[in-house]
Amino acid sequence: DMKVTQMPRYLIKRMGENVLLECGQDMSHETMYWYRQDPGLGLQLIYISYDVDSNSEGDIPKGYRVSRKKREHFSLILDSAKTNQTSVYFCASSLEGNTLYFGAGTRLSVL
Amino acid sequence: AQSVTQPDARVTVSEGASLQLRCKYSYSGTPYLFWYVQYPRQGLQLLLKYYSGDPVVQGVNGFEAEFSKSNSSFHLRKASVHWSDSAVYFCVLSVASSGSWQLIFGSGTQLTVMP
């Protein structure tokens, strides 16, 4: 069964703390993505990874960084989280490059 | 510039009624078009996709969409909706860009099916 798994599902952090969101996929997909979803703004692309250690900024990379050391894992890191980073974060992967498989999301609250 | 417009932010229909969710795109080349559905507190799931050929594509759960190049549209339809179809529906355009794919998401349409 093809699956993208995100951990944790829910997270509460204080402003200034570091945040690690993890994503795994079992499909050996080369390309992986991090999006955030906010009411009224739809999905915004944060970072895209084309394979291990091959990452590119998306539309809103400021305040985020990523790590991909294994093809099946893609992490999103917030160094010193800010309240405006409260959002729902989605990880996705693709094989053909334009058909995406999404995880269930991580709901992050930064207080 | 490429864009996707879903003109209806919210649609409400009665169970058993027919449904059409509208999607207009702007792109001068050959579009790859998708519809995704997002159920509450879940990620997006692929409903159907169009690459080429027959302009009417079938998807899961009785959904279909019709591509129209002349109207730059890719409307989603269902003959008879069920309460479980209540969700947010996203139209997505995929275009080739610098050796990779750029995905442009519509803003989504919240569908509510009344019993």
Short mmCIF file of C-alpha atoms in Angstrom, two decimals:
data_model
loop_
_atom_site.label_atom_id
_atom_site.label_comp_id
_atom_site.label_asym_id
_atom_site.label_seq_id
_atom_site.Cartn_x
_atom_site.Cartn_y
_atom_site.Cartn_z
CA ASP A 1 0.00 0.00 0.00
CA MET A 2 1.51 3.33 -1.10
CA LYS A 3 1.84 5.63 1.82
CA VAL A 4 3.27 8.94 2.95
CA THR A 5 3.57 9.14 6.72
CA GLN A 6 3.98 12.34 8.69
CA MET A 7 5.04 12.64 12.31
CA PRO A 8 3.89 14.06 14.57
CA ARG A 9 0.27 14.72 13.61
CA TYR A 10 -0.13 17.49 16.15
CA LEU A 11 2.53 19.69 17.75
CA ILE A 12 2.51 22.67 20.09
CA LYS A 13 5.68 24.72 20.50
CA ARG A 14 6.65 28.01 22.07
CA MET A 15 8.02 30.87 20.02
CA GLY A 16 11.78 30.50 19.64
CA GLU A 17 11.85 26.74 20.02
CA ASN A 18 13.17 24.50 17.28
CA VAL A 19 10.72 22.31 15.40
CA LEU A 20 11.32 19.11 13.47
CA LEU A 21 8.63 17.69 11.21
CA GLU A 22 9.30 14.30 9.69
CA CYS A 23 7.98 12.64 6.57
CA GLY A 24 8.49 9.16 5.20
CA GLN A 25 7.33 7.39 2.06
CA ASP A 26 7.46 3.74 1.10
CA MET A 27 7.23 4.15 -2.68
CA SER A 28 10.89 4.97 -3.48
CA HIS A 29 9.73 8.24 -5.02
CA GLU A 30 12.56 10.55 -6.00
CA THR A 31 10.73 13.82 -5.54
CA MET A 32 9.34 15.02 -2.23
CA TYR A 33 7.69 18.26 -1.17
CA TRP A 34 6.78 20.31 1.85
CA TYR A 35 3.69 22.53 1.69
CA ARG A 36 1.86 24.61 4.24
CA GLN A 37 -1.87 25.17 4.14
CA ASP A 38 -3.52 28.24 5.62
CA PRO A 39 -7.15 29.32 5.38
CA GLY A 40 -7.71 31.44 2.30
CA LEU A 41 -4.20 30.86 0.97
CA GLY A 42 -4.44 27.32 -0.28
CA LEU A 43 -1.27 25.26 -0.47
CA GLN A 44 2.06 27.04 -0.59
CA LEU A 45 5.24 25.23 -1.59
CA ILE A 46 8.04 25.56 0.96
CA TYR A 47 10.72 23.22 -0.39
CA ILE A 48 11.09 20.54 -3.02
CA SER A 49 13.61 17.73 -2.99
CA TYR A 50 14.58 15.90 -6.17
CA ASP A 51 16.57 13.21 -4.37
CA VAL A 52 19.04 12.78 -1.51
CA ASP A 53 20.81 16.09 -0.79
CA SER A 54 19.20 17.73 -3.83
CA ASN A 55 16.83 20.33 -2.45
CA SER A 56 15.39 23.52 -3.90
CA GLU A 57 13.51 26.42 -2.43
CA GLY A 58 9.85 26.70 -3.18
CA ASP A 59 7.72 29.81 -3.02
CA ILE A 60 8.00 30.51 0.71
CA PRO A 61 11.29 29.04 2.04
CA LYS A 62 12.12 31.82 4.50
CA GLY A 63 12.29 30.54 8.06
CA TYR A 64 12.52 26.89 7.01
CA ARG A 65 15.18 24.43 6.06
CA VAL A 66 15.05 20.82 4.98
CA SER A 67 17.10 17.68 5.16
CA ARG A 68 17.01 14.62 2.95
CA LYS A 69 19.68 12.05 3.77
CA LYS A 70 17.71 9.01 2.63
CA ARG A 71 15.36 8.82 -0.33
CA GLU A 72 12.44 7.72 1.87
CA HIS A 73 12.79 10.49 4.47
CA PHE A 74 12.34 14.24 4.15
CA SER A 75 12.48 16.52 7.18
CA LEU A 76 11.33 20.10 7.63
CA ILE A 77 13.11 22.15 10.28
CA LEU A 78 12.04 25.42 11.81
CA ASP A 79 14.92 27.05 13.67
CA SER A 80 13.45 29.37 16.29
CA ALA A 81 9.80 29.03 15.41
CA LYS A 82 7.61 32.07 15.00
CA THR A 83 3.92 32.49 15.70
CA ASN A 84 3.22 33.12 12.01
CA GLN A 85 4.47 29.60 11.29
CA THR A 86 1.38 28.19 12.93
CA SER A 87 -0.16 26.18 10.13
CA VAL A 88 -0.89 22.75 8.76
CA TYR A 89 2.11 21.25 7.02
CA PHE A 90 1.81 18.64 4.31
CA CYS A 91 4.48 16.41 2.89
CA ALA A 92 4.03 14.85 -0.54
CA SER A 93 5.98 12.62 -2.88
CA SER A 94 5.84 11.91 -6.59
CA LEU A 95 7.31 9.44 -9.06
CA GLU A 96 6.19 10.84 -12.39
CA GLY A 97 6.84 14.37 -11.25
CA ASN A 98 3.34 15.72 -11.32
CA THR A 99 1.08 13.20 -9.59
CA LEU A 100 1.43 13.82 -5.88
CA TYR A 101 0.77 11.53 -2.93
CA PHE A 102 0.12 13.47 0.26
CA GLY A 103 0.58 12.67 3.90
CA ALA A 104 -2.18 13.37 6.42
CA GLY A 105 -0.52 16.57 7.62
CA THR A 106 1.02 17.98 10.80
CA ARG A 107 -0.94 20.63 12.63
CA LEU A 108 1.62 22.96 14.24
CA SER A 109 0.77 25.63 16.76
CA VAL A 110 3.47 28.10 17.79
CA LEU A 111 2.50 30.00 20.93
CA ALA B 1 1.74 33.52 -16.05
CA GLN B 2 0.04 30.26 -15.30
CA SER B 3 -2.92 30.24 -12.96
CA VAL B 4 -5.87 28.18 -11.78
CA THR B 5 -9.17 29.71 -10.76
CA GLN B 6 -11.91 27.97 -8.86
CA PRO B 7 -14.61 30.63 -8.87
CA ASP B 8 -16.83 29.01 -6.25
CA ALA B 9 -15.36 28.99 -2.77
CA ARG B 10 -18.38 27.12 -1.37
CA VAL B 11 -21.00 24.90 -2.99
CA THR B 12 -23.96 23.32 -1.22
CA VAL B 13 -26.08 20.62 -2.83
CA SER B 14 -28.63 18.10 -1.63
CA GLU B 15 -27.82 14.43 -1.45
CA GLY B 16 -28.68 12.72 -4.71
CA ALA B 17 -28.38 15.89 -6.76
CA SER B 18 -25.92 16.33 -9.57
CA LEU B 19 -22.75 18.33 -9.07
CA GLN B 20 -20.43 20.50 -11.10
CA LEU B 21 -17.37 22.19 -9.62
CA ARG B 22 -15.77 24.71 -11.91
CA CYS B 23 -12.11 25.13 -12.75
CA LYS B 24 -10.53 27.54 -15.21
CA TYR B 25 -6.84 27.54 -16.03
CA SER B 26 -4.48 29.88 -17.79
CA TYR B 27 -1.58 28.29 -19.70
CA SER B 28 -0.48 28.59 -23.28
CA GLY B 29 1.03 25.13 -23.57
CA THR B 30 -0.29 21.60 -23.11
CA PRO B 31 -1.79 21.39 -19.63
CA TYR B 32 -1.71 18.47 -17.28
CA LEU B 33 -4.71 18.83 -15.00
CA PHE B 34 -5.74 17.16 -11.79
CA TRP B 35 -8.54 17.17 -9.27
CA TYR B 36 -7.70 16.37 -5.67
CA VAL B 37 -10.07 15.97 -2.73
CA GLN B 38 -9.31 16.78 0.90
CA TYR B 39 -11.49 15.30 3.62
CA PRO B 40 -11.44 16.93 7.05
CA ARG B 41 -8.11 16.62 8.83
CA GLN B 42 -6.60 14.58 6.01
CA GLY B 43 -4.17 15.13 3.19
CA LEU B 44 -5.13 15.62 -0.43
CA GLN B 45 -6.07 12.54 -2.42
CA LEU B 46 -6.02 12.24 -6.20
CA LEU B 47 -9.47 12.00 -7.79
CA LEU B 48 -8.51 12.03 -11.45
CA LYS B 49 -6.02 13.42 -13.94
CA TYR B 50 -5.93 14.51 -17.54
CA TYR B 51 -2.87 14.33 -19.75
CA SER B 52 -4.25 13.99 -23.28
CA GLY B 53 -6.77 12.10 -25.40
CA ASP B 54 -10.43 11.75 -24.49
CA PRO B 55 -11.45 15.05 -22.89
CA VAL B 56 -13.71 13.28 -20.42
CA VAL B 57 -11.75 11.45 -17.76
CA GLN B 58 -13.15 9.13 -15.17
CA GLY B 59 -12.02 9.16 -11.57
CA VAL B 60 -12.77 7.43 -8.33
CA ASN B 61 -16.15 7.32 -6.59
CA GLY B 62 -18.15 8.21 -9.72
CA PHE B 63 -16.41 11.53 -10.40
CA GLU B 64 -15.51 12.63 -13.88
CA ALA B 65 -14.06 15.78 -15.39
CA GLU B 66 -14.19 17.30 -18.83
CA PHE B 67 -11.28 19.15 -20.38
CA SER B 68 -12.07 21.99 -22.78
CA LYS B 69 -9.18 23.67 -24.53
CA SER B 70 -11.40 26.30 -26.11
CA ASN B 71 -12.80 27.32 -22.73
CA SER B 72 -9.58 26.68 -20.75
CA SER B 73 -11.64 24.69 -18.31
CA PHE B 74 -11.54 21.40 -16.44
CA HIS B 75 -14.85 21.08 -14.61
CA LEU B 76 -15.53 18.25 -12.19
CA ARG B 77 -18.89 16.46 -12.27
CA LYS B 78 -20.80 13.82 -10.44
CA ALA B 79 -24.24 12.55 -11.37
CA SER B 80 -25.50 11.90 -7.83
CA VAL B 81 -23.66 13.10 -4.73
CA HIS B 82 -23.54 11.37 -1.37
CA TRP B 83 -23.13 13.00 2.04
CA SER B 84 -19.65 11.48 2.23
CA ASP B 85 -18.59 13.62 -0.74
CA SER B 86 -18.51 16.65 1.56
CA ALA B 87 -14.91 17.85 1.37
CA VAL B 88 -12.67 20.47 -0.21
CA TYR B 89 -11.86 19.95 -3.88
CA PHE B 90 -8.74 21.34 -5.50
CA CYS B 91 -8.05 21.80 -9.19
CA VAL B 92 -4.33 21.62 -10.01
CA LEU B 93 -2.38 22.56 -13.13
CA SER B 94 1.01 21.01 -13.79
CA VAL B 95 3.42 22.63 -16.23
CA ALA B 96 6.94 21.75 -17.26
CA SER B 97 9.47 24.22 -15.91
CA SER B 98 13.27 24.05 -16.19
CA GLY B 99 13.39 20.28 -16.31
CA SER B 100 10.90 19.73 -13.53
CA TRP B 101 7.19 20.13 -12.90
CA GLN B 102 5.59 23.21 -11.45
CA LEU B 103 2.26 22.65 -9.74
CA ILE B 104 -0.27 25.44 -9.48
CA PHE B 105 -3.11 24.86 -7.05
CA GLY B 106 -6.51 26.44 -7.19
CA SER B 107 -7.85 27.91 -3.97
CA GLY B 108 -10.27 25.05 -3.46
CA THR B 109 -14.05 24.62 -3.36
CA GLN B 110 -15.70 23.55 -0.12
CA LEU B 111 -18.51 21.13 -1.00
CA THR B 112 -21.27 20.53 1.51
CA VAL B 113 -23.82 17.82 0.78
CA MET B 114 -27.06 18.26 2.70
CA PRO B 115 -28.96 15.12 3.71
#
